[in-house]
Amino acid sequence: MKTAHPRLAPLAAAACALMFALGASMPAHAQHTGHAAAAPAGTASAAPAPAANAAVKKVVLHTNIVDGKMVYVDDKGQVNPTIDARVGDTIEVEVDSGEGAEHDFVIDELKVKTPRFSAGTGKAKVRFTVTAPGEFTYYCSVPGHRQIGMAGTLRVTGAAAASAAAAPSNASTDAALALYTPAPAPLRGPDPTAVSVSADPASVPPAIGARAPQTQKVRMETVEIAGKLDDGTTFTYWTFNRQVPGPMLRARVGDTVELTLANSKDSKAIHSIDLHAVTGGHGGGEHTQVAPGQEKTIAFKALNPGLFVYHCATPLVPQHIAAGMYGMILVEPEAGLPKVDREYYVMQGDMYTQRPNGAKGHQEPDLDKMSNELPDYYVFNGAVGALTKTHKLQAKVGETVRIYFGVGGPNKISSFHVIGEIFDKVYSEAALNTVKTNVQTTLVAPGGATIVELKVQHPGSYLLVDHALSRTGKGAVGVLEVTGEGEPGVYKAGKL
């Protein structure tokens, strides 16, 4: 893999709030005038009669992350450098992935586009000729990359070539329309390789209880995988350990955790982890920006008891979260938690797709909907039906059930409720020293969590929902199946 240019600042990932700000900090779109004729991407154009000082201008760019932004840099370390040329010049752009992720180089107005490239594919080149003056935006068309900084300017000076001046020009109109008219998404059938990514809610690490602090070693892998979003619908999930949510981690306050994060060699993006239980280093996100095929390690002390969310902290952060990159870590207090009969692990997420909820085929992410907070899906454990068909929570009458519930988001609050039950205990905001009793519905913020306990006294199918109930039709529903003889007098259908 090509390493970052030595003059670049060290790789840095901003904290969650900063990452959201980065999405709005992209350079403004330039005004476009004139017309530039070009050959198809990657081929030489049939150049007009060149100006006296026409030349072949070679431009070498690398991609990297600088000050929390994903950018192009030149050999001098200049970020998103302005490329200057004159009418009639032939421009050859050579670009590679300095940090290893997948990118491309696009100039819409000139119909210029390289193939996608990464550390695995090596360099990409494109050659084209400009025939009219103006300023043209170059950018990366990989979803989310332009929004977090991958855009610069090609500035062309001189008089328009005769052939360009004679031809009617729609370049400015086309460029303006491109800014506000979404490109049609090609319809793909469901991915035949898709697998279930829904985490088993019963997959909870065993209780720790009272013991001395220890050192734990944890290894996790980020994997981009085709998964089943709904019946007949697939989606390319970005995951921790091939599941959504990622694996639940469990420690005791005072434990030291050595965490190694590996990024699959088949990934197209950089990934990382920010654990809300970690003090320092942006929760780990600062030092776990991992390129495809690489791995990085951090160590931290679990200082505070509670249930904490973790998520990817690579730009565009909400894009990575919406694709499934979230999970939780429980830090038990010194004496542990009270014993219960069953424990479950459930997380809610909101997803944004180019086609509406229920559309069959392979769904692609829609970053405009994400930015405008207009989800197509609300899901428990990553997919529609994850907790009604793929998995179900189960209990017997008389048992006490504890649910570790969190919201990955990236945007929406959950009003967590179990239809037909009352929470006997709620550890509000997952703070273990704050217990409420007899609660009907509890609010959980994006990036937040709660712990609820209920003793089941009557058999039946109890529905886990977000009580913003329109969301149940978009996927946010699960089942707690309770069996056994009901306690006398608790409930009866019909008259006494």
CSV table of C-alpha atoms in Angstrom, one decimal:
chain,number,residue,atom,x,y,z
A,1,MET,CA,0.0,0.0,0.0
A,2,LYS,CA,1.3,3.5,-0.8
A,3,THR,CA,1.9,5.3,2.5
A,4,ALA,CA,0.9,8.9,3.1
A,5,HIS,CA,3.2,11.6,1.8
A,6,PRO,CA,5.8,12.5,4.4
A,7,ARG,CA,4.7,16.1,4.5
A,8,LEU,CA,1.2,15.3,5.5
A,9,ALA,CA,0.0,15.9,9.0
A,10,PRO,CA,-0.6,12.6,10.9
A,11,LEU,CA,-3.8,10.8,10.2
A,12,ALA,CA,-6.5,12.1,12.4
A,13,ALA,CA,-10.2,11.3,12.9
A,14,ALA,CA,-12.4,14.0,14.5
A,15,ALA,CA,-14.9,13.3,17.3
A,16,CYS,CA,-18.5,12.5,16.4
A,17,ALA,CA,-19.7,16.1,16.4
A,18,LEU,CA,-16.8,17.3,14.4
A,19,MET,CA,-17.4,14.5,11.8
A,20,PHE,CA,-20.9,15.7,11.3
A,21,ALA,CA,-19.6,19.2,10.8
A,22,LEU,CA,-17.2,18.0,8.2
A,23,GLY,CA,-20.1,16.8,6.0
A,24,ALA,CA,-21.0,20.5,5.6
A,25,SER,CA,-17.5,21.8,5.1
A,26,MET,CA,-17.0,20.7,1.5
A,27,PRO,CA,-15.9,23.5,-0.8
A,28,ALA,CA,-18.8,25.3,-2.5
A,29,HIS,CA,-19.6,24.3,-6.1
A,30,ALA,CA,-17.9,26.6,-8.6
A,31,GLN,CA,-19.9,28.4,-11.3
A,32,HIS,CA,-19.3,26.8,-14.6
A,33,THR,CA,-19.1,28.6,-17.9
A,34,GLY,CA,-18.3,27.7,-21.5
A,35,HIS,CA,-17.9,24.2,-22.9
A,36,ALA,CA,-15.2,21.6,-22.6
A,37,ALA,CA,-15.1,18.7,-25.1
A,38,ALA,CA,-13.4,15.6,-23.9
A,39,ALA,CA,-12.9,12.0,-24.9
A,40,PRO,CA,-14.4,9.2,-22.7
A,41,ALA,CA,-12.6,8.7,-19.4
A,42,GLY,CA,-9.3,7.1,-19.7
A,43,THR,CA,-8.8,7.7,-23.5
A,44,ALA,CA,-7.0,10.3,-25.4
A,45,SER,CA,-9.2,13.0,-27.0
A,46,ALA,CA,-9.1,14.1,-30.6
A,47,ALA,CA,-7.6,17.5,-29.8
A,48,PRO,CA,-8.4,20.7,-31.8
A,49,ALA,CA,-5.7,22.7,-33.3
A,50,PRO,CA,-3.7,23.6,-30.2
A,51,ALA,CA,-2.9,27.1,-29.1
A,52,ALA,CA,0.6,28.3,-29.5
A,53,ASN,CA,1.4,27.4,-25.9
A,54,ALA,CA,-0.7,24.3,-25.7
A,55,ALA,CA,0.8,21.5,-23.7
A,56,VAL,CA,0.3,18.1,-22.1
A,57,LYS,CA,0.0,18.8,-18.4
A,58,LYS,CA,0.7,15.9,-16.1
A,59,VAL,CA,-1.0,16.0,-12.6
A,60,VAL,CA,-0.2,13.5,-9.9
A,61,LEU,CA,-2.6,13.2,-6.9
A,62,HIS,CA,-2.8,11.0,-3.9
A,63,THR,CA,-5.8,10.5,-1.6
A,64,ASN,CA,-5.5,10.7,2.2
A,65,ILE,CA,-7.1,11.9,5.4
A,66,VAL,CA,-5.8,15.2,6.6
A,67,ASP,CA,-7.2,17.0,9.7
A,68,GLY,CA,-10.2,14.7,9.8
A,69,LYS,CA,-11.1,15.3,6.1
A,70,MET,CA,-10.8,12.9,3.2
A,71,VAL,CA,-8.9,14.8,0.4
A,72,TYR,CA,-6.7,14.7,-2.6
A,73,VAL,CA,-3.1,15.9,-2.1
A,74,ASP,CA,-0.3,16.6,-4.6
A,75,ASP,CA,3.4,15.7,-4.2
A,76,LYS,CA,3.9,18.9,-2.3
A,77,GLY,CA,1.3,18.1,0.3
A,78,GLN,CA,-1.2,20.7,-1.0
A,79,VAL,CA,-4.8,19.7,-0.2
A,80,ASN,CA,-7.2,19.6,-3.1
A,81,PRO,CA,-4.9,21.6,-5.2
A,82,THR,CA,-6.3,23.9,-8.0
A,83,ILE,CA,-5.2,22.5,-11.3
A,84,ASP,CA,-4.4,25.3,-13.8
A,85,ALA,CA,-4.5,24.8,-17.6
A,86,ARG,CA,-5.0,26.7,-20.8
A,87,VAL,CA,-7.5,26.0,-23.5
A,88,GLY,CA,-6.2,23.4,-25.9
A,89,ASP,CA,-4.0,21.7,-23.2
A,90,THR,CA,-4.2,18.0,-22.8
A,91,ILE,CA,-4.3,17.0,-19.1
A,92,GLU,CA,-3.2,13.7,-17.8
A,93,VAL,CA,-4.2,12.9,-14.2
A,94,GLU,CA,-2.6,10.1,-12.3
A,95,VAL,CA,-4.1,9.3,-8.9
A,96,ASP,CA,-3.6,6.6,-6.3
A,97,SER,CA,-5.0,5.8,-2.9
A,98,GLY,CA,-2.6,7.0,-0.2
A,99,GLU,CA,-4.6,5.6,2.7
A,100,GLY,CA,-5.9,2.4,0.9
A,101,ALA,CA,-9.6,3.0,0.5
A,102,GLU,CA,-11.5,3.0,-2.8
A,103,HIS,CA,-11.9,6.3,-4.7
A,104,ASP,CA,-12.2,7.7,-8.2
A,105,PHE,CA,-11.6,11.1,-9.9
A,106,VAL,CA,-14.5,12.7,-11.7
A,107,ILE,CA,-15.2,16.0,-13.6
A,108,ASP,CA,-18.9,15.8,-14.6
A,109,GLU,CA,-18.9,18.8,-17.1
A,110,LEU,CA,-16.0,17.3,-19.1
A,111,LYS,CA,-17.3,13.7,-18.9
A,112,VAL,CA,-14.0,12.7,-17.2
A,113,LYS,CA,-13.9,9.7,-14.9
A,114,THR,CA,-11.3,7.3,-13.8
A,115,PRO,CA,-12.1,3.7,-12.9
A,116,ARG,CA,-12.4,3.1,-9.1
A,117,PHE,CA,-9.0,2.6,-7.5
A,118,SER,CA,-7.6,1.5,-4.1
A,119,ALA,CA,-4.4,0.2,-2.6
A,120,GLY,CA,-5.2,-3.2,-4.1
A,121,THR,CA,-5.7,-1.9,-7.7
A,122,GLY,CA,-2.9,0.6,-7.8
A,123,LYS,CA,-2.9,3.8,-9.8
A,124,ALA,CA,-5.6,5.1,-12.2
A,125,LYS,CA,-5.0,7.5,-15.1
A,126,VAL,CA,-7.2,9.6,-17.3
A,127,ARG,CA,-6.3,12.0,-20.2
A,128,PHE,CA,-8.5,14.6,-21.7
A,129,THR,CA,-8.4,17.9,-23.6
A,130,VAL,CA,-10.1,21.2,-22.6
A,131,THR,CA,-11.5,23.4,-25.3
A,132,ALA,CA,-13.1,26.3,-23.4
A,133,PRO,CA,-12.2,28.4,-20.4
A,134,GLY,CA,-13.9,28.1,-17.0
A,135,GLU,CA,-13.7,26.6,-13.6
A,136,PHE,CA,-14.7,22.9,-13.2
A,137,THR,CA,-15.1,20.8,-10.1
A,138,TYR,CA,-13.2,17.6,-9.7
A,139,TYR,CA,-14.3,15.2,-7.0
A,140,CYS,CA,-14.7,11.6,-5.8
A,141,SER,CA,-18.0,10.0,-6.6
A,142,VAL,CA,-17.9,7.3,-4.0
A,143,PRO,CA,-20.9,8.0,-1.7
A,144,GLY,CA,-20.0,10.3,1.1
A,145,HIS,CA,-16.5,11.2,-0.1
A,146,ARG,CA,-17.3,14.5,-1.8
A,147,GLN,CA,-19.3,15.6,1.3
A,148,ILE,CA,-16.3,15.2,3.5
A,149,GLY,CA,-13.8,17.1,1.5
A,150,MET,CA,-12.8,15.3,-1.7
A,151,ALA,CA,-13.3,18.1,-4.2
A,152,GLY,CA,-11.1,20.7,-5.9
A,153,THR,CA,-11.0,23.0,-8.9
A,154,LEU,CA,-9.7,22.7,-12.5
A,155,ARG,CA,-9.2,26.3,-13.7
A,156,VAL,CA,-8.9,26.8,-17.5
A,157,THR,CA,-7.9,30.1,-19.0
A,158,GLY,CA,-7.6,31.4,-22.6
A,159,ALA,CA,-10.0,31.8,-25.5
A,160,ALA,CA,-12.4,29.0,-26.5
A,161,ALA,CA,-11.4,26.8,-29.4
A,162,ALA,CA,-13.2,27.5,-32.7
A,163,SER,CA,-15.0,24.2,-32.7
A,164,ALA,CA,-16.2,24.7,-29.2
A,165,ALA,CA,-17.3,28.3,-29.9
A,166,ALA,CA,-19.3,27.2,-32.9
A,167,ALA,CA,-21.2,24.4,-31.1
A,168,PRO,CA,-24.2,25.2,-28.9
A,169,SER,CA,-23.3,24.8,-25.3
A,170,ASN,CA,-25.4,23.2,-22.6
A,171,ALA,CA,-22.5,22.6,-20.1
A,172,SER,CA,-23.6,25.3,-17.6
A,173,THR,CA,-27.2,24.1,-17.7
A,174,ASP,CA,-26.2,20.5,-17.4
A,175,ALA,CA,-23.8,21.3,-14.5
A,176,ALA,CA,-26.5,23.2,-12.6
A,177,LEU,CA,-29.0,20.5,-13.1
A,178,ALA,CA,-26.5,17.9,-11.9
A,179,LEU,CA,-26.3,19.7,-8.6
A,180,TYR,CA,-30.0,19.4,-7.8
A,181,THR,CA,-31.2,16.4,-9.8
A,182,PRO,CA,-30.2,13.1,-8.4
A,183,ALA,CA,-28.7,10.6,-10.9
A,184,PRO,CA,-31.0,7.7,-11.5
A,185,ALA,CA,-30.0,4.6,-9.5
A,186,PRO,CA,-29.6,1.5,-11.6
A,187,LEU,CA,-32.0,-1.1,-10.5
A,188,ARG,CA,-30.3,-4.3,-9.3
A,189,GLY,CA,-31.8,-7.5,-8.3
A,190,PRO,CA,-31.2,-8.8,-4.8
A,191,ASP,CA,-27.7,-10.0,-4.2
A,192,PRO,CA,-27.7,-13.8,-4.4
A,193,THR,CA,-24.7,-14.0,-2.0
A,194,ALA,CA,-26.5,-12.0,0.7
A,195,VAL,CA,-26.5,-13.6,4.2
A,196,SER,CA,-28.2,-12.7,7.4
A,197,VAL,CA,-26.3,-10.1,9.4
A,198,SER,CA,-28.8,-9.9,12.3
A,199,ALA,CA,-27.1,-10.4,15.6
A,200,ASP,CA,-28.6,-13.0,17.8
A,201,PRO,CA,-30.1,-11.1,20.8
A,202,ALA,CA,-29.2,-14.0,23.1
A,203,SER,CA,-25.5,-13.7,22.3
A,204,VAL,CA,-24.6,-11.9,25.5
A,205,PRO,CA,-21.3,-12.6,27.2
A,206,PRO,CA,-21.6,-14.2,30.6
A,207,ALA,CA,-21.9,-12.1,33.7
A,208,ILE,CA,-18.6,-11.2,35.4
A,209,GLY,CA,-19.6,-10.6,39.0
A,210,ALA,CA,-17.3,-9.7,41.8
A,211,ARG,CA,-13.7,-10.2,40.9
A,212,ALA,CA,-10.4,-8.3,40.8
A,213,PRO,CA,-9.7,-6.1,37.7
A,214,GLN,CA,-8.1,-8.1,34.8
A,215,THR,CA,-6.6,-7.4,31.3
A,216,GLN,CA,-8.8,-8.5,28.5
A,217,LYS,CA,-7.7,-8.9,24.9
A,218,VAL,CA,-10.3,-8.4,22.2
A,219,ARG,CA,-10.0,-8.7,18.4
A,220,MET,CA,-12.7,-7.4,16.0
A,221,GLU,CA,-12.8,-7.2,12.3
A,222,THR,CA,-14.7,-4.7,10.1
A,223,VAL,CA,-16.3,-6.4,7.1
A,224,GLU,CA,-18.3,-5.0,4.2
A,225,ILE,CA,-20.9,-7.7,3.3
A,226,ALA,CA,-24.1,-8.2,1.3
A,227,GLY,CA,-26.8,-8.8,3.8
A,228,LYS,CA,-30.5,-9.5,3.9
A,229,LEU,CA,-32.4,-6.3,4.7
A,230,ASP,CA,-35.9,-7.7,4.1
A,231,ASP,CA,-37.6,-10.4,2.1
A,232,GLY,CA,-36.4,-10.0,-1.5
A,233,THR,CA,-34.3,-7.0,-0.5
A,234,THR,CA,-30.5,-6.8,0.1
A,235,PHE,CA,-28.1,-4.1,1.2
A,236,THR,CA,-24.3,-3.8,1.5
A,237,TYR,CA,-23.7,-3.6,5.2
A,238,TRP,CA,-20.6,-2.3,6.9
A,239,THR,CA,-20.2,-4.4,10.0
A,240,PHE,CA,-18.1,-5.3,13.0
A,241,ASN,CA,-17.6,-9.1,12.9
A,242,ARG,CA,-20.2,-9.6,10.1
A,243,GLN,CA,-23.2,-8.7,12.2
A,244,VAL,CA,-25.4,-5.8,13.2
A,245,PRO,CA,-25.1,-4.7,15.9
A,246,GLY,CA,-21.5,-5.7,16.4
A,247,PRO,CA,-20.6,-8.1,19.2
A,248,MET,CA,-21.5,-7.1,22.7
A,249,LEU,CA,-18.4,-6.6,24.8
A,250,ARG,CA,-18.4,-7.0,28.6
A,251,ALA,CA,-15.8,-5.8,31.2
A,252,ARG,CA,-15.6,-4.9,34.8
A,253,VAL,CA,-14.8,-1.4,36.0
A,254,GLY,CA,-11.0,-1.2,36.4
A,255,ASP,CA,-10.3,-3.8,33.7
A,256,THR,CA,-7.8,-2.9,31.0
A,257,VAL,CA,-8.9,-3.8,27.5
A,258,GLU,CA,-6.4,-4.3,24.7
A,259,LEU,CA,-8.5,-4.0,21.5
A,260,THR,CA,-7.2,-4.9,18.0
A,261,LEU,CA,-9.3,-3.7,15.1
A,262,ALA,CA,-8.6,-5.4,11.7
A,263,ASN,CA,-10.1,-4.2,8.5
A,264,SER,CA,-10.9,-7.0,5.9
A,265,LYS,CA,-8.6,-6.9,2.9
A,266,ASP,CA,-11.8,-6.9,0.7
A,267,SER,CA,-13.1,-3.7,2.2
A,268,LYS,CA,-13.4,-0.6,0.0
A,269,ALA,CA,-13.4,1.9,2.9
A,270,ILE,CA,-11.3,2.8,5.9
A,271,HIS,CA,-13.0,1.9,9.2
A,272,SER,CA,-12.4,2.6,12.9
A,273,ILE,CA,-14.0,2.3,16.3
A,274,ASP,CA,-15.1,4.9,18.9
A,275,LEU,CA,-16.2,3.4,22.2
A,276,HIS,CA,-18.2,5.7,24.4
A,277,ALA,CA,-16.7,3.9,27.4
A,278,VAL,CA,-13.2,5.1,26.5
A,279,THR,CA,-11.5,8.2,27.9
A,280,GLY,CA,-9.0,9.8,25.5
A,281,GLY,CA,-8.1,9.4,21.8
A,282,HIS,CA,-11.6,10.3,20.5
A,283,GLY,CA,-12.8,7.1,22.2
A,284,GLY,CA,-10.2,5.1,20.2
A,285,GLY,CA,-11.3,6.6,16.8
A,286,GLU,CA,-8.1,8.8,16.6
A,287,HIS,CA,-5.8,5.8,16.5
A,288,THR,CA,-7.9,3.1,14.8
A,289,GLN,CA,-8.4,4.5,11.3
A,290,VAL,CA,-7.6,1.2,9.6
A,291,ALA,CA,-7.1,0.8,5.9
A,292,PRO,CA,-8.2,-2.4,4.1
A,293,GLY,CA,-6.0,-5.3,4.9
A,294,GLN,CA,-4.4,-3.6,7.9
A,295,GLU,CA,-5.0,-3.6,11.7
A,296,LYS,CA,-4.4,-1.3,14.7
A,297,THR,CA,-4.4,-1.8,18.4
A,298,ILE,CA,-5.4,0.4,21.4
A,299,ALA,CA,-5.5,-0.2,25.1
A,300,PHE,CA,-7.8,1.5,27.6
A,301,LYS,CA,-9.0,1.2,31.2
A,302,ALA,CA,-12.7,0.8,31.8
A,303,LEU,CA,-13.1,3.7,34.3
A,304,ASN,CA,-16.9,4.1,34.4
A,305,PRO,CA,-19.6,1.5,35.0
A,306,GLY,CA,-22.5,1.5,32.6
A,307,LEU,CA,-23.7,0.4,29.1
A,308,PHE,CA,-22.0,2.3,26.3
A,309,VAL,CA,-22.4,2.4,22.6
A,310,TYR,CA,-19.5,2.0,20.2
A,311,HIS,CA,-19.5,2.9,16.5
A,312,CYS,CA,-17.2,3.6,13.5
A,313,ALA,CA,-15.7,7.1,13.5
A,314,THR,CA,-14.4,7.4,10.0
A,315,PRO,CA,-15.8,10.1,7.8
A,316,LEU,CA,-18.6,10.3,6.8
A,317,VAL,CA,-19.5,9.0,10.3
A,318,PRO,CA,-23.3,8.9,10.0
A,319,GLN,CA,-22.9,7.0,6.7
A,320,HIS,CA,-20.8,4.3,8.4
A,321,ILE,CA,-23.3,4.1,11.3
A,322,ALA,CA,-26.3,3.9,9.0
A,323,ALA,CA,-24.7,1.0,7.2
A,324,GLY,CA,-24.5,-1.0,10.4
A,325,MET,CA,-21.3,-0.1,12.3
A,326,TYR,CA,-22.4,0.1,15.9
A,327,GLY,CA,-22.6,-2.0,19.0
A,328,MET,CA,-22.3,-1.8,22.8
A,329,ILE,CA,-19.9,-2.5,25.7
A,330,LEU,CA,-21.2,-3.2,29.2
A,331,VAL,CA,-18.9,-2.2,32.0
A,332,GLU,CA,-20.1,-3.9,35.2
A,333,PRO,CA,-19.6,-2.3,38.6
A,334,GLU,CA,-17.2,-3.8,41.1
A,335,ALA,CA,-19.9,-6.1,42.6
A,336,GLY,CA,-21.4,-7.0,39.3
A,337,LEU,CA,-25.1,-6.7,38.4
A,338,PRO,CA,-28.0,-8.5,40.2
A,339,LYS,CA,-28.6,-11.9,38.8
A,340,VAL,CA,-31.5,-12.4,36.3
A,341,ASP,CA,-32.8,-15.4,34.4
A,342,ARG,CA,-32.2,-14.2,30.9
A,343,GLU,CA,-30.3,-11.4,29.2
A,344,TYR,CA,-30.8,-10.0,25.7
A,345,TYR,CA,-28.9,-7.6,23.4
A,346,VAL,CA,-31.0,-5.3,21.1
A,347,MET,CA,-30.1,-2.2,19.2
A,348,GLN,CA,-32.1,0.1,16.9
A,349,GLY,CA,-30.9,1.8,13.8
A,350,ASP,CA,-32.3,4.0,11.1
A,351,MET,CA,-31.4,3.3,7.4
A,352,TYR,CA,-31.6,5.5,4.3
A,353,THR,CA,-32.0,3.9,0.9
A,354,GLN,CA,-32.5,5.2,-2.7
A,355,ARG,CA,-35.7,3.2,-3.1
A,356,PRO,CA,-38.6,3.2,-0.7
A,357,ASN,CA,-39.2,0.7,2.1
A,358,GLY,CA,-40.4,-2.6,0.7
A,359,ALA,CA,-38.8,-2.2,-2.8
A,360,LYS,CA,-37.4,-5.5,-4.0
A,361,GLY,CA,-33.8,-5.7,-5.2
A,362,HIS,CA,-30.5,-4.4,-3.9
A,363,GLN,CA,-30.9,-1.2,-2.0
A,364,GLU,CA,-28.2,1.5,-2.3
A,365,PRO,CA,-27.6,4.1,0.5
A,366,ASP,CA,-29.1,7.6,0.0
A,367,LEU,CA,-26.9,10.2,1.7
A,368,ASP,CA,-29.3,13.1,1.0
A,369,LYS,CA,-32.1,11.3,2.9
A,370,MET,CA,-29.6,10.6,5.7
A,371,SER,CA,-28.6,14.3,5.9
A,372,ASN,CA,-32.3,15.3,5.9
A,373,GLU,CA,-33.1,12.6,8.5
A,374,LEU,CA,-35.7,10.9,6.4
A,375,PRO,CA,-35.2,7.1,7.1
A,376,ASP,CA,-36.8,4.4,4.9
A,377,TYR,CA,-36.2,1.7,7.5
A,378,TYR,CA,-36.1,1.5,11.3
A,379,VAL,CA,-34.6,-1.8,12.3
A,380,PHE,CA,-33.9,-3.9,15.4
A,381,ASN,CA,-30.6,-5.8,15.1
A,382,GLY,CA,-30.0,-4.7,11.5
A,383,ALA,CA,-32.9,-5.9,9.4
A,384,VAL,CA,-36.6,-6.2,9.0
A,385,GLY,CA,-37.8,-9.3,10.8
A,386,ALA,CA,-34.5,-9.8,12.7
A,387,LEU,CA,-36.4,-10.2,16.0
A,388,THR,CA,-39.7,-11.6,14.6
A,389,LYS,CA,-38.5,-14.2,12.1
A,390,THR,CA,-34.7,-14.7,12.2
A,391,HIS,CA,-34.5,-14.6,16.0
A,392,LYS,CA,-37.0,-14.2,18.9
A,393,LEU,CA,-36.5,-13.4,22.5
A,394,GLN,CA,-37.9,-16.2,24.8
A,395,ALA,CA,-38.8,-16.6,28.4
A,396,LYS,CA,-40.9,-18.6,30.8
A,397,VAL,CA,-43.6,-17.3,33.1
A,398,GLY,CA,-42.0,-16.2,36.4
A,399,GLU,CA,-38.6,-15.4,34.9
A,400,THR,CA,-36.9,-12.0,35.0
A,401,VAL,CA,-35.7,-10.7,31.7
A,402,ARG,CA,-33.0,-8.0,31.3
A,403,ILE,CA,-32.7,-6.3,27.9
A,404,TYR,CA,-29.6,-4.3,27.0
A,405,PHE,CA,-31.1,-1.8,24.6
A,406,GLY,CA,-29.2,0.8,22.6
A,407,VAL,CA,-29.6,3.1,19.6
A,408,GLY,CA,-26.9,3.2,17.0
A,409,GLY,CA,-28.8,5.8,15.0
A,410,PRO,CA,-27.3,7.8,13.4
A,411,ASN,CA,-30.2,10.2,13.8
A,412,LYS,CA,-33.4,9.1,15.5
A,413,ILE,CA,-34.4,8.8,19.1
A,414,SER,CA,-36.3,5.6,20.2
A,415,SER,CA,-39.3,5.4,22.5
A,416,PHE,CA,-38.6,1.9,23.7
A,417,HIS,CA,-41.7,0.0,24.9
A,418,VAL,CA,-42.9,-3.6,25.3
A,419,ILE,CA,-46.6,-4.0,24.4
A,420,GLY,CA,-48.4,-5.8,27.2
A,421,GLU,CA,-45.7,-5.3,29.8
A,422,ILE,CA,-44.3,-2.7,32.3
A,423,PHE,CA,-40.6,-2.3,33.0
A,424,ASP,CA,-40.1,-3.2,36.6
A,425,LYS,CA,-36.7,-1.5,36.5
A,426,VAL,CA,-35.1,1.0,34.1
A,427,TYR,CA,-31.4,2.0,34.4
A,428,SER,CA,-32.1,5.4,33.0
A,429,GLU,CA,-29.6,6.3,30.2
A,430,ALA,CA,-27.8,3.1,31.2
A,431,ALA,CA,-26.3,4.7,34.3
A,432,LEU,CA,-26.1,1.9,36.8
A,433,ASN,CA,-26.6,4.2,39.8
A,434,THR,CA,-30.0,5.5,38.5
A,435,VAL,CA,-32.8,3.1,38.7
A,436,LYS,CA,-36.4,3.9,38.0
A,437,THR,CA,-39.3,1.5,38.7
A,438,ASN,CA,-42.7,0.9,37.0
A,439,VAL,CA,-41.9,2.5,33.7
A,440,GLN,CA,-44.0,2.1,30.6
A,441,THR,CA,-41.8,3.7,27.9
A,442,THR,CA,-38.2,4.9,28.0
A,443,LEU,CA,-36.4,7.4,25.7
A,444,VAL,CA,-33.1,6.4,24.2
A,445,ALA,CA,-31.0,8.9,22.2
A,446,PRO,CA,-28.8,8.1,19.2
A,447,GLY,CA,-25.5,6.9,20.6
A,448,GLY,CA,-27.3,6.2,23.9
A,449,ALA,CA,-28.5,3.1,25.8
A,450,THR,CA,-30.7,1.8,28.6
A,451,ILE,CA,-31.1,-1.4,30.6
A,452,VAL,CA,-34.6,-2.6,31.4
A,453,GLU,CA,-35.8,-5.5,33.5
A,454,LEU,CA,-39.2,-7.1,33.6
A,455,LYS,CA,-40.7,-10.2,35.3
A,456,VAL,CA,-43.0,-12.0,33.0
A,457,GLN,CA,-46.2,-13.2,34.6
A,458,HIS,CA,-48.4,-14.3,31.7
A,459,PRO,CA,-47.8,-16.3,28.6
A,460,GLY,CA,-48.0,-14.7,25.1
A,461,SER,CA,-46.2,-12.8,22.4
A,462,TYR,CA,-45.0,-9.5,23.7
A,463,LEU,CA,-44.0,-6.9,21.1
A,464,LEU,CA,-40.8,-4.9,21.4
A,465,VAL,CA,-41.4,-1.5,19.6
A,466,ASP,CA,-40.4,2.0,19.2
A,467,HIS,CA,-43.6,3.7,20.3
A,468,ALA,CA,-43.4,6.1,17.5
A,469,LEU,CA,-45.6,3.4,16.1
A,470,SER,CA,-45.4,4.3,12.4
A,471,ARG,CA,-41.9,2.9,12.6
A,472,THR,CA,-43.2,-0.6,13.2
A,473,GLY,CA,-44.3,-0.7,9.6
A,474,LYS,CA,-40.7,0.2,8.6
A,475,GLY,CA,-39.2,-2.7,10.6
A,476,ALA,CA,-38.8,-1.6,14.3
A,477,VAL,CA,-40.6,-4.5,15.9
A,478,GLY,CA,-39.5,-7.6,17.8
A,479,VAL,CA,-41.1,-10.5,19.8
A,480,LEU,CA,-40.6,-11.7,23.3
A,481,GLU,CA,-42.2,-15.2,23.4
A,482,VAL,CA,-43.3,-16.2,26.9
A,483,THR,CA,-44.5,-19.7,27.6
A,484,GLY,CA,-45.9,-21.5,30.7
A,485,GLU,CA,-48.9,-21.2,33.0
A,486,GLY,CA,-50.0,-17.6,33.8
A,487,GLU,CA,-50.1,-16.4,37.4
A,488,PRO,CA,-53.7,-16.5,38.6
A,489,GLY,CA,-55.6,-13.2,38.4
A,490,VAL,CA,-53.0,-11.3,36.3
A,491,TYR,CA,-55.0,-11.4,33.1
A,492,LYS,CA,-58.2,-13.1,31.7
A,493,ALA,CA,-60.0,-12.8,28.5
A,494,GLY,CA,-63.7,-12.3,29.1
A,495,LYS,CA,-65.7,-11.6,32.3
A,496,LEU,CA,-64.7,-12.7,35.8
